[in-house]
Tab-separated table of C-alpha atoms and ligand atoms in Angstrom:
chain	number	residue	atom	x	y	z
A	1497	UNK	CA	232.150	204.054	141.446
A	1498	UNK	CA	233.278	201.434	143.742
A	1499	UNK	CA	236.812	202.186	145.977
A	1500	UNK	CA	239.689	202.334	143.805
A	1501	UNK	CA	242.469	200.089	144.732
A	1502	UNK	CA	245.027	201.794	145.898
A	1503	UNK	CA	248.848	200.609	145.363
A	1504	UNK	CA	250.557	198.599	148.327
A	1505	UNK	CA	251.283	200.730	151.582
A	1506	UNK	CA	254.613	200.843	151.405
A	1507	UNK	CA	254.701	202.017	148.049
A	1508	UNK	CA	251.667	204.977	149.110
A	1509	UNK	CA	255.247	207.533	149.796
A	1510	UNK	CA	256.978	207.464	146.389
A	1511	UNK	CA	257.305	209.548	144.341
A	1512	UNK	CA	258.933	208.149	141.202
A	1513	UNK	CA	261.958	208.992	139.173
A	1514	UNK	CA	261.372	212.474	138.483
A	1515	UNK	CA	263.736	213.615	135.072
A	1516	UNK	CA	261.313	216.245	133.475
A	1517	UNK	CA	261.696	215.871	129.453
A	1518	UNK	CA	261.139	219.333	128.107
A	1519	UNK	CA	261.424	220.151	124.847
A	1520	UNK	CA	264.240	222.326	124.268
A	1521	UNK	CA	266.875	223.176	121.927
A	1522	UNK	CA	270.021	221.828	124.239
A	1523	UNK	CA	269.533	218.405	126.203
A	1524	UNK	CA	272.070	218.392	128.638
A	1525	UNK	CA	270.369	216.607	131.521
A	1526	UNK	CA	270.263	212.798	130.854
A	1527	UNK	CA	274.014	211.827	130.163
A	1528	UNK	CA	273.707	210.601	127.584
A	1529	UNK	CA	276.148	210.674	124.456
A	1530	UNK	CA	275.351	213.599	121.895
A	1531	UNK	CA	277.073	211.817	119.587
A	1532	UNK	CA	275.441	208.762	117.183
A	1533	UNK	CA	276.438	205.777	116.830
A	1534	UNK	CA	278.443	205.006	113.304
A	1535	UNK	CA	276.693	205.135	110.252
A	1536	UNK	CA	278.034	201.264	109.933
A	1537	UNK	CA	276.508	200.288	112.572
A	1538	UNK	CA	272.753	201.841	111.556
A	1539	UNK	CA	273.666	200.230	108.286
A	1540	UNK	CA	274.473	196.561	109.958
A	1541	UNK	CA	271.395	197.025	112.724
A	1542	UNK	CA	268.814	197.422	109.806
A	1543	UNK	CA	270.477	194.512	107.784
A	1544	UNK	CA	269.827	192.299	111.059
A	1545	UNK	CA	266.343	193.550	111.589
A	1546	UNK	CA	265.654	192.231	107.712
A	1547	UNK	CA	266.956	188.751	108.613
A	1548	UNK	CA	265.224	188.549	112.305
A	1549	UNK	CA	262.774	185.723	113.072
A	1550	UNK	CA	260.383	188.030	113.828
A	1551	UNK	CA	257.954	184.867	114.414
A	1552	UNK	CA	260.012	183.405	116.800
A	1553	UNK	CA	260.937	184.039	120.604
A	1554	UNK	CA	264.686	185.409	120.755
A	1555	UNK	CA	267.283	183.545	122.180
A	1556	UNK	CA	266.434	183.046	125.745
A	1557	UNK	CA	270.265	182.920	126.828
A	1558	UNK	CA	271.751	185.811	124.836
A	1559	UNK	CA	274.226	183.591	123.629
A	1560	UNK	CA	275.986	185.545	121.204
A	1561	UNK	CA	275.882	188.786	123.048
A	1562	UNK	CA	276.474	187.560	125.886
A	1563	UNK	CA	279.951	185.679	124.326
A	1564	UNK	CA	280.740	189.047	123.059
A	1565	UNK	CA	280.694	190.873	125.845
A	1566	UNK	CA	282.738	187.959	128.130
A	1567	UNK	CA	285.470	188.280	125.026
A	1568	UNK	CA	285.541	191.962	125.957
A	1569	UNK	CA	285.993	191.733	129.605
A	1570	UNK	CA	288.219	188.277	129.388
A	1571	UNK	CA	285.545	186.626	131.670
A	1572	UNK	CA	283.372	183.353	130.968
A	1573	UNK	CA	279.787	184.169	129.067
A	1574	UNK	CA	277.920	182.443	132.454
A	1575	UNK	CA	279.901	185.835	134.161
A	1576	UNK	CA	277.481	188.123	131.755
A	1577	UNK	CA	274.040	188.705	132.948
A	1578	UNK	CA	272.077	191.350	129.915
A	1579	UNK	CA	269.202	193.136	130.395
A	1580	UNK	CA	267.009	195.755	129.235
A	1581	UNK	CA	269.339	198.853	130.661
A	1582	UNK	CA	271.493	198.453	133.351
A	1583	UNK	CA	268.412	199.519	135.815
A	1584	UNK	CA	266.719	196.271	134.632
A	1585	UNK	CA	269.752	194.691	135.727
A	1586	UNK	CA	269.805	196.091	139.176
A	1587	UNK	CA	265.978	195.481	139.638
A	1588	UNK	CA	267.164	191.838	138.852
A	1589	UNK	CA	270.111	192.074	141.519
A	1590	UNK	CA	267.468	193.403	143.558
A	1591	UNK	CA	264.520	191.514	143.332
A	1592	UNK	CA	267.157	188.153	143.343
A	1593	UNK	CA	268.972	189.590	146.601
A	1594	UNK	CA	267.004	192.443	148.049
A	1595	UNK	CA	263.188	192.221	148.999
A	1596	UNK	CA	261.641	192.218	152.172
A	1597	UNK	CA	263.009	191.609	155.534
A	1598	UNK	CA	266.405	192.686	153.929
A	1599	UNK	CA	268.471	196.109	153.665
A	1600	UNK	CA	270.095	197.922	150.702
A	1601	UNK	CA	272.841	200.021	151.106
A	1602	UNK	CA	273.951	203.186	149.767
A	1603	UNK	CA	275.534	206.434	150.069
A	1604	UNK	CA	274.004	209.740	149.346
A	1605	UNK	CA	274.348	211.272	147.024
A	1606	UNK	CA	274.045	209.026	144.511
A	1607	UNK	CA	272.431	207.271	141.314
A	1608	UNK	CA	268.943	207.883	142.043
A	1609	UNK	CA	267.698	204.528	141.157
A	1610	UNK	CA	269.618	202.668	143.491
A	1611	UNK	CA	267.367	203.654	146.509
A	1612	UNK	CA	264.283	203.465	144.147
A	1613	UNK	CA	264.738	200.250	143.260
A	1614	UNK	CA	265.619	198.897	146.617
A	1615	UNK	CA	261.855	200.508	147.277
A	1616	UNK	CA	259.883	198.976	144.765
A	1617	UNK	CA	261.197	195.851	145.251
A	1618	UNK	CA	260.441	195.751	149.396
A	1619	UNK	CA	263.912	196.156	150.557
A	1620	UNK	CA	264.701	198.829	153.628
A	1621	UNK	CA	267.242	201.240	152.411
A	1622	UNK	CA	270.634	201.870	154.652
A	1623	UNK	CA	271.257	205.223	154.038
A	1624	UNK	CA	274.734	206.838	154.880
A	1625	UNK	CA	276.596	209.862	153.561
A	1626	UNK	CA	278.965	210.906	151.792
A	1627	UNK	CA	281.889	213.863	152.960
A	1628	UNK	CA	281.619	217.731	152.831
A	1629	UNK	CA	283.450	217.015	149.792
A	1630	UNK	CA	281.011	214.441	148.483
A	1631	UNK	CA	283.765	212.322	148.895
A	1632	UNK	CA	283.100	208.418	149.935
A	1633	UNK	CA	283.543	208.430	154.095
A	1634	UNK	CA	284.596	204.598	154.605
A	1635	UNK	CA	283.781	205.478	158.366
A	1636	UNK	CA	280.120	206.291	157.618
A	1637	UNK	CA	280.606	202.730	155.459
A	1638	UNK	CA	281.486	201.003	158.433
A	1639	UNK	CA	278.749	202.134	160.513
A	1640	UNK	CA	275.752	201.184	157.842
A	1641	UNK	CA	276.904	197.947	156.756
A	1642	UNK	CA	277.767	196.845	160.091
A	1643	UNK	CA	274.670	198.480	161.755
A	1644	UNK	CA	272.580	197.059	158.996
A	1645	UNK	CA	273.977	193.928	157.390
A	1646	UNK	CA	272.740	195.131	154.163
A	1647	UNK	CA	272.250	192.004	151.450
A	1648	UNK	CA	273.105	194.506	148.899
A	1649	UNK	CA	275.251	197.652	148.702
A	1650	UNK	CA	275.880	199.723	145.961
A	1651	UNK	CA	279.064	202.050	145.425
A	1652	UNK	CA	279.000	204.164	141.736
A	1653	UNK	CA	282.147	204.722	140.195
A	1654	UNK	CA	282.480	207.438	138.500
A	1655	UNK	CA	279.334	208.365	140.997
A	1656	UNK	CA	276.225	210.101	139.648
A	1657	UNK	CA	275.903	213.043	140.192
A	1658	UNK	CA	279.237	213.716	141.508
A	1659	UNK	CA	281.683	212.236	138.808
A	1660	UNK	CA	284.528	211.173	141.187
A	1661	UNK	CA	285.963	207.421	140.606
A	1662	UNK	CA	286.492	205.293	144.043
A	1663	UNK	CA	290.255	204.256	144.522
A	1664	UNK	CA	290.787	200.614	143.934
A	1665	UNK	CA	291.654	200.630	147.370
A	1666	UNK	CA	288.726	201.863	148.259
A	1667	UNK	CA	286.425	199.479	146.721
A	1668	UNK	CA	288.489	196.481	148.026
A	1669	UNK	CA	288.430	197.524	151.029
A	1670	UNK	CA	284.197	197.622	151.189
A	1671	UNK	CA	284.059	194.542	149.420
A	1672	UNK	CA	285.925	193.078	152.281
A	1673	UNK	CA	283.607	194.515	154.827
A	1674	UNK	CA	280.462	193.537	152.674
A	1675	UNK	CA	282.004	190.341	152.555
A	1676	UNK	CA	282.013	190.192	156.717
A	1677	UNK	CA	278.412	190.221	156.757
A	1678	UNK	CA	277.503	188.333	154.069
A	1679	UNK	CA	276.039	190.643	151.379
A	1680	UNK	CA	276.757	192.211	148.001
A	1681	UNK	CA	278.923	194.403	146.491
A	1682	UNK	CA	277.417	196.463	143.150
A	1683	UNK	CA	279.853	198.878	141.380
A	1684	UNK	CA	277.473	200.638	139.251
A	1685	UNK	CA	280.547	201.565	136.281
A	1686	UNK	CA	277.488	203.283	134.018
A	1687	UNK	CA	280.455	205.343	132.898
A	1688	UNK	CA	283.186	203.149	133.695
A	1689	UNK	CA	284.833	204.069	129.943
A	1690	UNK	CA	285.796	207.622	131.284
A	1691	UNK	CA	287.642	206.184	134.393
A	1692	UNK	CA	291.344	205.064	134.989
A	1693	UNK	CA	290.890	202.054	136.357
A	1694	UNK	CA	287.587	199.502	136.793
A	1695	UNK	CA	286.625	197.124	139.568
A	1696	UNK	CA	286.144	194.645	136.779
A	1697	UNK	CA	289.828	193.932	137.885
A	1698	UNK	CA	288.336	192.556	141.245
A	1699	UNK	CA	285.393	190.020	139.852
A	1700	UNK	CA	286.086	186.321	140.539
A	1701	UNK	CA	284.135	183.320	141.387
A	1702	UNK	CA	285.104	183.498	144.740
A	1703	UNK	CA	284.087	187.134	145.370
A	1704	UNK	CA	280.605	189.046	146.233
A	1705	UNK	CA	281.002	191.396	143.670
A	1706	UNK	CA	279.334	192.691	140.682
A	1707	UNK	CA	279.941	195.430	138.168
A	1708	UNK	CA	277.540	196.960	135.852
A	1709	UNK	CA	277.638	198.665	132.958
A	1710	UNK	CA	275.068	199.951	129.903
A	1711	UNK	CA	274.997	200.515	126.076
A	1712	UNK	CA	273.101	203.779	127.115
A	1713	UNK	CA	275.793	206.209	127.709
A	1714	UNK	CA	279.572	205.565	126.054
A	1715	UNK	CA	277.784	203.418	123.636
A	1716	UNK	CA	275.809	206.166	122.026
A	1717	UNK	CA	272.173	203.442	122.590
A	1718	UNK	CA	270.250	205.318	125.194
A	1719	UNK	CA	267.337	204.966	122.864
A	1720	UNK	CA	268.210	200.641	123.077
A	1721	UNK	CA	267.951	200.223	126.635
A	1722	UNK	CA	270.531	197.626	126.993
A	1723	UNK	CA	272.947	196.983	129.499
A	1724	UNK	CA	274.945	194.316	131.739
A	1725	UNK	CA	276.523	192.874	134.314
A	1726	UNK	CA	279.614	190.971	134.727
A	1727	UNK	CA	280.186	188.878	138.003
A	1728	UNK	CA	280.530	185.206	139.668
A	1729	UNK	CA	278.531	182.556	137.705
A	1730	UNK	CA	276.635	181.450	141.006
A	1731	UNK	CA	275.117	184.949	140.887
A	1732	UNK	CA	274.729	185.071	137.304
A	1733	UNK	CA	273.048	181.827	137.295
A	1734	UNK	CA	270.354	183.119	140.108
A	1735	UNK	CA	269.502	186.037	138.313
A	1736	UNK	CA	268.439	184.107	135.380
A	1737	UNK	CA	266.069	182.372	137.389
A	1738	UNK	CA	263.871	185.654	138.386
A	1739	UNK	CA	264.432	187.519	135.571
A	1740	UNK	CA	261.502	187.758	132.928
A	1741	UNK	CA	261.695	184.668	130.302
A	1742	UNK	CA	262.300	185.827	126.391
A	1743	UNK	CA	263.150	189.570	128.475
A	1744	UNK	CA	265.922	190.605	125.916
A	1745	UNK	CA	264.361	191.179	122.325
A	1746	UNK	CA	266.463	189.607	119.364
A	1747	UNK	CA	267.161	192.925	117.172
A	1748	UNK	CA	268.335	194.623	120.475
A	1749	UNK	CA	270.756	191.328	120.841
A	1750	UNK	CA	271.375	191.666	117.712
A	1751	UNK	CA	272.462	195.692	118.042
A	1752	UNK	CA	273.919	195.150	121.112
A	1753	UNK	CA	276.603	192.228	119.242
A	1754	UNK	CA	276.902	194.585	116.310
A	1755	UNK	CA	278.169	197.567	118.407
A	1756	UNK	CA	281.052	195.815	120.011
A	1757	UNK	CA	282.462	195.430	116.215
A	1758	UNK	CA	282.868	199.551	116.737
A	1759	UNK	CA	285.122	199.883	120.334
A	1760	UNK	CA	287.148	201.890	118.307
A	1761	UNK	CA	284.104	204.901	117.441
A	1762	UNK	CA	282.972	204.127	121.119
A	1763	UNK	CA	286.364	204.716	122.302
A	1764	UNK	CA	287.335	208.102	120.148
A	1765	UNK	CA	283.905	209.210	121.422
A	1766	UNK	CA	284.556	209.207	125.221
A	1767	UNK	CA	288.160	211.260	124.222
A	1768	UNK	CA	286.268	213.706	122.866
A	1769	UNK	CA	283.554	214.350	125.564
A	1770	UNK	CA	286.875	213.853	128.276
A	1771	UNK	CA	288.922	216.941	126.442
A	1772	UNK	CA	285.602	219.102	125.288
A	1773	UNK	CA	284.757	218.150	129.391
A	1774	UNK	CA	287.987	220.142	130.449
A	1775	UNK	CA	286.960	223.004	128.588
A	1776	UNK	CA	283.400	222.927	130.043
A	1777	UNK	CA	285.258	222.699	133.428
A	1778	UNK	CA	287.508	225.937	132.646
A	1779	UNK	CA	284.954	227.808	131.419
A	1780	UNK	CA	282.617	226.984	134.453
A	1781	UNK	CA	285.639	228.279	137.122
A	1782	UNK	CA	285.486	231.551	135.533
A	1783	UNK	CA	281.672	231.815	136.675
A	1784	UNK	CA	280.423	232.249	140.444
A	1785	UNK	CA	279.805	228.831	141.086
A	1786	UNK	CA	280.953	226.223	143.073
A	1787	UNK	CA	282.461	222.975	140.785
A	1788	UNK	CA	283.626	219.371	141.116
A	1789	UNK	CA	285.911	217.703	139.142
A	1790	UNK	CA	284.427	214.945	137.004
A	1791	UNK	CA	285.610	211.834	135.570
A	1792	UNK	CA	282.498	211.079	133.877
A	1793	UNK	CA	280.764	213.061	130.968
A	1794	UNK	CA	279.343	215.833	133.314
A	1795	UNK	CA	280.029	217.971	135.958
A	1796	UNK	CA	278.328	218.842	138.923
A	1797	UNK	CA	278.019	222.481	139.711
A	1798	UNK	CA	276.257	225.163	142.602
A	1799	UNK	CA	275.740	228.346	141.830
A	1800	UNK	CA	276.668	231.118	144.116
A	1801	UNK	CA	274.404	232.823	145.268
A	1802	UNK	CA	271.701	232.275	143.784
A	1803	UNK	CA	268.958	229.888	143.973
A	1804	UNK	CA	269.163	226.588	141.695
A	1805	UNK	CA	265.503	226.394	140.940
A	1806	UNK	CA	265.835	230.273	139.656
A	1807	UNK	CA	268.901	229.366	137.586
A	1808	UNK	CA	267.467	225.615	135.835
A	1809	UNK	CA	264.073	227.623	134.852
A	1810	UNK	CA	265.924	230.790	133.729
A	1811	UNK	CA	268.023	227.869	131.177
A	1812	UNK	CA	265.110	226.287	130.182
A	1813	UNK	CA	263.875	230.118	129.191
A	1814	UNK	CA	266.560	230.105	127.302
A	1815	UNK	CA	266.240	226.741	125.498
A	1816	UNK	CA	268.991	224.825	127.951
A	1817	UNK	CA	267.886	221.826	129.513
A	1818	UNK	CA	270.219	220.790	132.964
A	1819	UNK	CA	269.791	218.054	135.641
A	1820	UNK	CA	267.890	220.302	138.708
A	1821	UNK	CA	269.473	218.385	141.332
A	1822	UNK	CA	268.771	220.535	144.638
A	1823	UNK	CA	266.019	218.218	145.852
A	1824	UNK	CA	269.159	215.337	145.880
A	1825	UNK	CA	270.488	214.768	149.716
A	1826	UNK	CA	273.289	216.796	150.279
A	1827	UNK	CA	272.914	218.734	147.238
A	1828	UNK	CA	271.365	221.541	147.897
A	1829	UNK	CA	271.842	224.668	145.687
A	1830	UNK	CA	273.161	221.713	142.884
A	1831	UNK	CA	272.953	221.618	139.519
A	1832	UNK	CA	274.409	218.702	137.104
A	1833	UNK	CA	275.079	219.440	133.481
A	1834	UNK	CA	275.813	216.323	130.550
A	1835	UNK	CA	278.861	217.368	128.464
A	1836	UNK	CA	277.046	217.739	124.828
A	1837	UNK	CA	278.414	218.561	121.531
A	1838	UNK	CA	281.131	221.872	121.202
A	1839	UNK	CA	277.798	223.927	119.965
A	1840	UNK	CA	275.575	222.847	122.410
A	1841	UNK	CA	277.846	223.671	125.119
A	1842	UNK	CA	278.807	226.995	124.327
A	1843	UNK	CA	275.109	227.341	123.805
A	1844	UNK	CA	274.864	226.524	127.584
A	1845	UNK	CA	278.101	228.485	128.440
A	1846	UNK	CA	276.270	232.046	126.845
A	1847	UNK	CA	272.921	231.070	128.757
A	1848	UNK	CA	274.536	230.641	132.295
A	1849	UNK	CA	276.776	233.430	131.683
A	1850	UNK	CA	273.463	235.295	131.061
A	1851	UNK	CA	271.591	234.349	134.058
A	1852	UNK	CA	274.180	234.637	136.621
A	1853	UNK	CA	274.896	238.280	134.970
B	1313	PLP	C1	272.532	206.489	133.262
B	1313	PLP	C2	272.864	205.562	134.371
B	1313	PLP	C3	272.512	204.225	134.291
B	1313	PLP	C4	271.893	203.759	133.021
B	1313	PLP	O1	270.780	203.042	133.152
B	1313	PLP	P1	270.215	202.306	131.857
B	1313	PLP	O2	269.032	201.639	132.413
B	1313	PLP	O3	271.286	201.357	131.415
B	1313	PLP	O4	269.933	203.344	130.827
B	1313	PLP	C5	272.847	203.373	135.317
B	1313	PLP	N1	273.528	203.816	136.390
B	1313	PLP	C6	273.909	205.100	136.485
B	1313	PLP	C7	274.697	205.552	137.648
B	1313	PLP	C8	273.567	206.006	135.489
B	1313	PLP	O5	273.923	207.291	135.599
């Protein structure tokens, strides 16, 4: 056989996004919400896929989605970008923005995808750190985006895997130093339901800012892949440009429309992972671990002691699938668990409580 092509050289390194799905009883590694979606809205989804023009291209502009979701967030429907998950959106952002010969900043640790993207698409990654405390550092801010001049930078809030929400602030004040140079700002909000405040508040026309968000976590629609972005129409307007004619399928614009008739289910749905959350919290702080407190629907967690590898493999033994994230920078030891259902959690309570026995 002739010489295989190989992928490009600066690609030869990567290792892809690694989230092993094992089958197991108790998937608590993906965020995702363990609750459905409403029967109504099954019920209205199928009644839309019945009247689809399945013989024609979808609506190219997302029109009625795309009003929907600028009703929800009082903004203008040319301030809604959709795409097929939110990380579709960022590769957009990136691939718009980002790209060779320019940087993309972030702080570790974070959203995994972030720097991945920024790879794939030929960007250099600006890498600074968070705290001891996994806490933002707006010094260490300071000294990437004015050492690098990053196009892009990315701040998560709540932050994967962390769960701690940026101060308002906070994110004003790197949107004004992002602004210095000339680049970016993305405010990943994947769970921006479960936090007091959103930098939605800060999007104008005459700011670099964007703020995602996706059906794929409060909404209950992993299995859609849909998600958004609202900021300026002059960005808006360039990302429509790169991004994939005829990208968005018509029954998941359809699903996406339907769900915002149900706020209300999405809404009771993120009280009940934020109280069953506290007493996932309380019950971790009686074990010999390290914790941090989450405003999202997990919670980040080390283990005393004992070696995080040992502890995911001895869960998935025991039919309890967590988020392994020791290989993340500056989580070492780490381990990140998805607040499930009250059955699947004391399922993972009596397994940990087990292992670290
Ligand atoms: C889960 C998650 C997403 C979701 O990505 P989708 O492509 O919309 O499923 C985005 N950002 C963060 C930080 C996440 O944790």
């Amino acid at each position: 056989m002739a010489d295989r092509i190989a992928p490009r050289d600066d690609l030869a390194m990567m290792d892809g996004y690694h989230s092993p799905q094992v089958s197991v009883d108790v998937r608590l590694n993906t965020n995702e919400s363990p609750l459905p979606p409403p029967q109504a809205f099954l019920d209205a989804v199928s009644a839309a896929a019945a009247t689809t023009d399945w013989h024609r291209y979808p609506d190219r502009r997302a029109a009625a989605l795309r009003a929907r979701l600028a009703a929800l967030h009082g903004v203008e429907p040319d301030q809604v970008f959709v795409a097929n998950g939110s990380n579709e959106v960022l590769q957009t952002v990136s691939l718009t923005y980002g790209g060779p010969g320019r940087s993309v900043a972030l702080f570790e640790p974070t959203y995994a995808m972030h720097s991945q993207i920024a790879r794939v698409t030929g960007a250099t990654v600006a890498e600074g750190f968070r705290g001891a405390d996994l806490a933002l550092d707006l010094d260490d801010v300071r000294r990437v985006i004015d050492g690098s001049r990053p196009a892009i930078t990315y701040l998560c809030s709540p932050n994967n895997p962390t769960g701690m929400v940026e101060s308002a602030e906070t994110v004003a004040e790197v949107l004004d130093l992002v602004e210095g140079t000339g680049g970016l700002l993305v405010v990943d909000e994947a769970y921006g339901q479960f936090a007091p405040w959103s930098a939605l508040e800060l999007v104008s026309e005459d700011r670099s800012l964007v703020v995602t968000r996706t059906y794929s976590k409060t909404w209950s629609m992993a299995a859609a892949r849909l998600g958004y972005l609202i900021g300026p129409s002059w960005v808006v307007a360039e990302l429509e440009k790169v991004v994939l004619p005829y990208h968005l399928d018509a029954l998941k614009q359809a699903a996406g429309t339907i769900a915002l008739d149900f706020v209300d289910d999405m809404e009771r749905r993120v009280s009940i992972l934020t109280e069953e959350r506290g007493r996932v919290d309380a019950a971790l702080r009686e074990l010999p671990l390290e914790v941090w407190p989450s405003a999202a629907n997990f919670i980040l967690f080390r283990p005393h002691g004992a070696d995080a590898g040992d502890v995911w493999q001895a869960l998935v033994d025991r039919s309890v699938l967590v988020r392994n994230c020791s290989g993340w920078p500056g989580l070492s030891g780490c381990l990140r668990v998805t607040i499930g259902t009250t059955d699947e959690d004391d399922r993972f309570l009596t397994a940990l409580r087990e292992v670290l026995s």
